C-alpha atoms as a printed R data frame, in Angstrom:
    type eleno elety resid chain resno       x       y       z
1   ATOM     1    CA   MET     A     1 -33.375  17.978  27.103
2   ATOM     2    CA   GLN     A     2 -34.980  14.540  25.807
3   ATOM     3    CA   ARG     A     3 -35.697  16.512  22.524
4   ATOM     4    CA   LYS     A     4 -32.345  17.281  21.624
5   ATOM     5    CA   GLY     A     5 -31.149  13.734  22.105
6   ATOM     6    CA   LEU     A     6 -33.870  12.648  19.719
7   ATOM     7    CA   ASP     A     7 -32.775  15.186  17.203
8   ATOM     8    CA   TYR     A     8 -28.999  13.994  17.393
9   ATOM     9    CA   MET     A     9 -30.595  10.522  16.919
10  ATOM    10    CA   ASP     A    10 -32.652  11.466  13.833
11  ATOM    11    CA   PHE     A    11 -29.564  13.186  12.554
12  ATOM    12    CA   ILE     A    12 -27.465  10.164  12.988
13  ATOM    13    CA   LEU     A    13 -29.965   7.960  11.124
14  ATOM    14    CA   GLU     A    14 -30.457  10.534   8.638
15  ATOM    15    CA   ILE     A    15 -26.439  10.316   7.759
16  ATOM    16    CA   LEU     A    16 -26.614   6.455   7.932
17  ATOM    17    CA   ASP     A    17 -29.365   6.216   5.481
18  ATOM    18    CA   PRO     A    18 -28.059   4.200   2.362
19  ATOM    19    CA   LEU     A    19 -29.992   6.029  -0.106
20  ATOM    20    CA   ARG     A    20 -28.472   9.282   0.878
21  ATOM    21    CA   LEU     A    21 -24.578   8.324   1.107
22  ATOM    22    CA   ASP     A    22 -22.259   9.430  -1.384
23  ATOM    23    CA   ARG     A    23 -20.611   7.374  -4.243
24  ATOM    24    CA   LYS     A    24 -17.109   8.090  -2.137
25  ATOM    25    CA   TYR     A    25 -18.711   6.461   0.773
26  ATOM    26    CA   TRP     A    26 -19.857   3.577  -0.926
27  ATOM    27    CA   TYR     A    27 -16.181   2.872  -2.490
28  ATOM    28    CA   ILE     A    28 -15.217   3.102   0.949
29  ATOM    29    CA   ILE     A    29 -17.497   0.545   2.250
30  ATOM    30    CA   PHE     A    30 -16.795  -1.573  -0.559
31  ATOM    31    CA   LEU     A    31 -13.056  -1.442  -0.210
32  ATOM    32    CA   VAL     A    32 -12.853  -1.864   3.251
33  ATOM    33    CA   SER     A    33 -14.997  -4.927   2.855
34  ATOM    34    CA   LEU     A    34 -12.943  -6.386  -0.001
35  ATOM    35    CA   PHE     A    35  -9.855  -5.616   2.009
36  ATOM    36    CA   SER     A    36 -11.101  -7.500   5.205
37  ATOM    37    CA   PHE     A    37 -12.231 -10.671   2.723
38  ATOM    38    CA   ILE     A    38  -8.689 -10.633   1.161
39  ATOM    39    CA   TYR     A    39  -7.043 -10.583   4.491
40  ATOM    40    CA   PHE     A    40  -8.874 -13.506   5.901
41  ATOM    41    CA   ILE     A    41  -8.119 -15.725   2.875
42  ATOM    42    CA   SER     A    42  -4.489 -14.293   2.272
43  ATOM    43    CA   ARG     A    43  -3.991 -15.217   5.834
44  ATOM    44    CA   SER     A    44  -4.384 -18.914   5.803
45  ATOM    45    CA   PHE     A    45  -2.275 -18.776   2.664
46  ATOM    46    CA   ILE     A    46   0.524 -16.983   4.274
47  ATOM    47    CA   ARG     A    47   0.361 -19.352   7.140
48  ATOM    48    CA   TRP     A    48   0.566 -22.309   4.917
49  ATOM    49    CA   ILE     A    49   3.702 -20.845   2.999
50  ATOM    50    CA   ILE     A    50   5.379 -20.290   6.421
51  ATOM    51    CA   HIS     A    51   4.590 -23.479   7.404
52  ATOM    52    CA   ARG     A    52   6.270 -24.922   4.330
53  ATOM    53    CA   LYS     A    53   9.076 -22.629   5.029
54  ATOM    54    CA   ALA     A    54   8.786 -21.170   1.255
55  ATOM    55    CA   LEU     A    55  10.264 -17.642   2.351
56  ATOM    56    CA   LEU     A    56  11.223 -17.104  -1.077
57  ATOM    57    CA   LEU     A    57   7.708 -17.403  -2.258
58  ATOM    58    CA   LEU     A    58   6.208 -14.919   0.256
59  ATOM    59    CA   SER     A    59   9.223 -12.442  -0.320
60  ATOM    60    CA   TYR     A    60   8.251 -12.364  -3.747
61  ATOM    61    CA   ILE     A    61   4.435 -11.998  -3.214
62  ATOM    62    CA   ILE     A    62   5.195  -9.234  -0.852
63  ATOM    63    CA   ILE     A    63   7.447  -7.240  -3.105
64  ATOM    64    CA   SER     A    64   5.205  -7.747  -6.048
65  ATOM    65    CA   LEU     A    65   2.177  -6.312  -3.992
66  ATOM    66    CA   PHE     A    66   4.499  -3.384  -2.800
67  ATOM    67    CA   VAL     A    67   5.282  -2.623  -6.472
68  ATOM    68    CA   LEU     A    68   1.603  -2.906  -7.735
69  ATOM    69    CA   SER     A    69   0.690  -0.640  -4.523
70  ATOM    70    CA   THR     A    70   3.197   1.895  -5.277
71  ATOM    71    CA   TYR     A    71   2.496   1.931  -9.108
72  ATOM    72    CA   PHE     A    72  -1.235   2.247  -8.288
73  ATOM    73    CA   ALA     A    73  -0.737   5.301  -5.713
74  ATOM    74    CA   ILE     A    74   1.810   6.765  -8.377
75  ATOM    75    CA   SER     A    75  -0.785   6.480 -11.085
76  ATOM    76    CA   LEU     A    76  -3.692   7.928  -8.991
77  ATOM    77    CA   LEU     A    77  -1.549  11.105  -8.036
78  ATOM    78    CA   ASN     A    78  -0.519  12.000 -11.335
79  ATOM    79    CA   GLY     A    79  -3.909  12.320 -12.535
80  ATOM    80    CA   GLY     A    80  -5.592   8.727 -12.127
81  ATOM    81    CA   ILE     A    81  -5.928   5.826 -14.453
82  ATOM    82    CA   ASN     A    82  -5.507   6.946 -17.858
83  ATOM    83    CA   ILE     A    83  -3.865   5.815 -21.321
84  ATOM    84    CA   SER     A    84  -0.456   5.734 -19.842
85  ATOM    85    CA   PHE     A    85  -1.447   3.621 -17.228
86  ATOM    86    CA   PHE     A    86  -2.873   1.045 -19.401
87  ATOM    87    CA   GLN     A    87   0.247   1.343 -21.550
88  ATOM    88    CA   SER     A    88   2.777   0.834 -18.831
89  ATOM    89    CA   PHE     A    89   0.985  -1.740 -16.733
90  ATOM    90    CA   PRO     A    90   1.841  -4.667 -18.981
91  ATOM    91    CA   LEU     A    91   5.650  -3.656 -18.729
92  ATOM    92    CA   ILE     A    92   5.170  -3.617 -14.824
93  ATOM    93    CA   MET     A    93   3.650  -7.180 -14.987
94  ATOM    94    CA   GLN     A    94   6.099  -8.375 -17.283
95  ATOM    95    CA   SER     A    95   8.840  -7.014 -15.311
96  ATOM    96    CA   LEU     A    96   7.519  -8.858 -11.806
97  ATOM    97    CA   ALA     A    97   6.865 -12.108 -13.956
98  ATOM    98    CA   ALA     A    98  10.592 -11.866 -15.039
99  ATOM    99    CA   PHE     A    99  11.562 -11.181 -11.595
100 ATOM   100    CA   GLY     A   100   9.759 -14.385 -10.397
101 ATOM   101    CA   LEU     A   101  11.310 -16.608 -12.930
102 ATOM   102    CA   ILE     A   102  14.712 -15.240 -11.675
103 ATOM   103    CA   LEU     A   103  13.689 -16.243  -8.264
104 ATOM   104    CA   ILE     A   104  12.471 -19.712  -9.436
105 ATOM   105    CA   PHE     A   105  15.722 -20.540 -11.313
106 ATOM   106    CA   LYS     A   106  17.942 -19.308  -8.337
107 ATOM   107    CA   ALA     A   107  15.998 -21.541  -6.106
108 ATOM   108    CA   MET     A   108  16.469 -24.595  -8.406
109 ATOM   109    CA   ILE     A   109  20.034 -24.191  -8.839
110 ATOM   110    CA   ARG     A   110  20.322 -23.773  -5.162
111 ATOM   111    CA   SER     A   111  18.821 -27.069  -4.552
112 ATOM   112    CA   TRP     A   112  20.702 -29.011  -7.316
113 ATOM   113    CA   LEU     A   113  23.923 -27.562  -5.660
114 ATOM   114    CA   LYS     A   114  22.992 -29.252  -2.642
């Protein structure tokens, strides 16, 4: 019975060997680490925004992230990142910038009218 347990442990250690991991798993480990890092940095930034009661800025950031993640997901589902992705990406970024400027002007006009 003890021998079977050691074989199972050897199997687990063989799977966890960093030299034997596929490139896909390295990407997953990297992305999860990156998401964790971004989460801990952005959490304090979001708390600061809420404390300052800048909900317009927070909504712009969330909408921009939603648009970018949807754009990347659609691009990956349509065959990956290719020429059409790089041609349309500046258009998406310019649209988000224009949307941000509209929100800034709206906030400025609202503050002037008060």
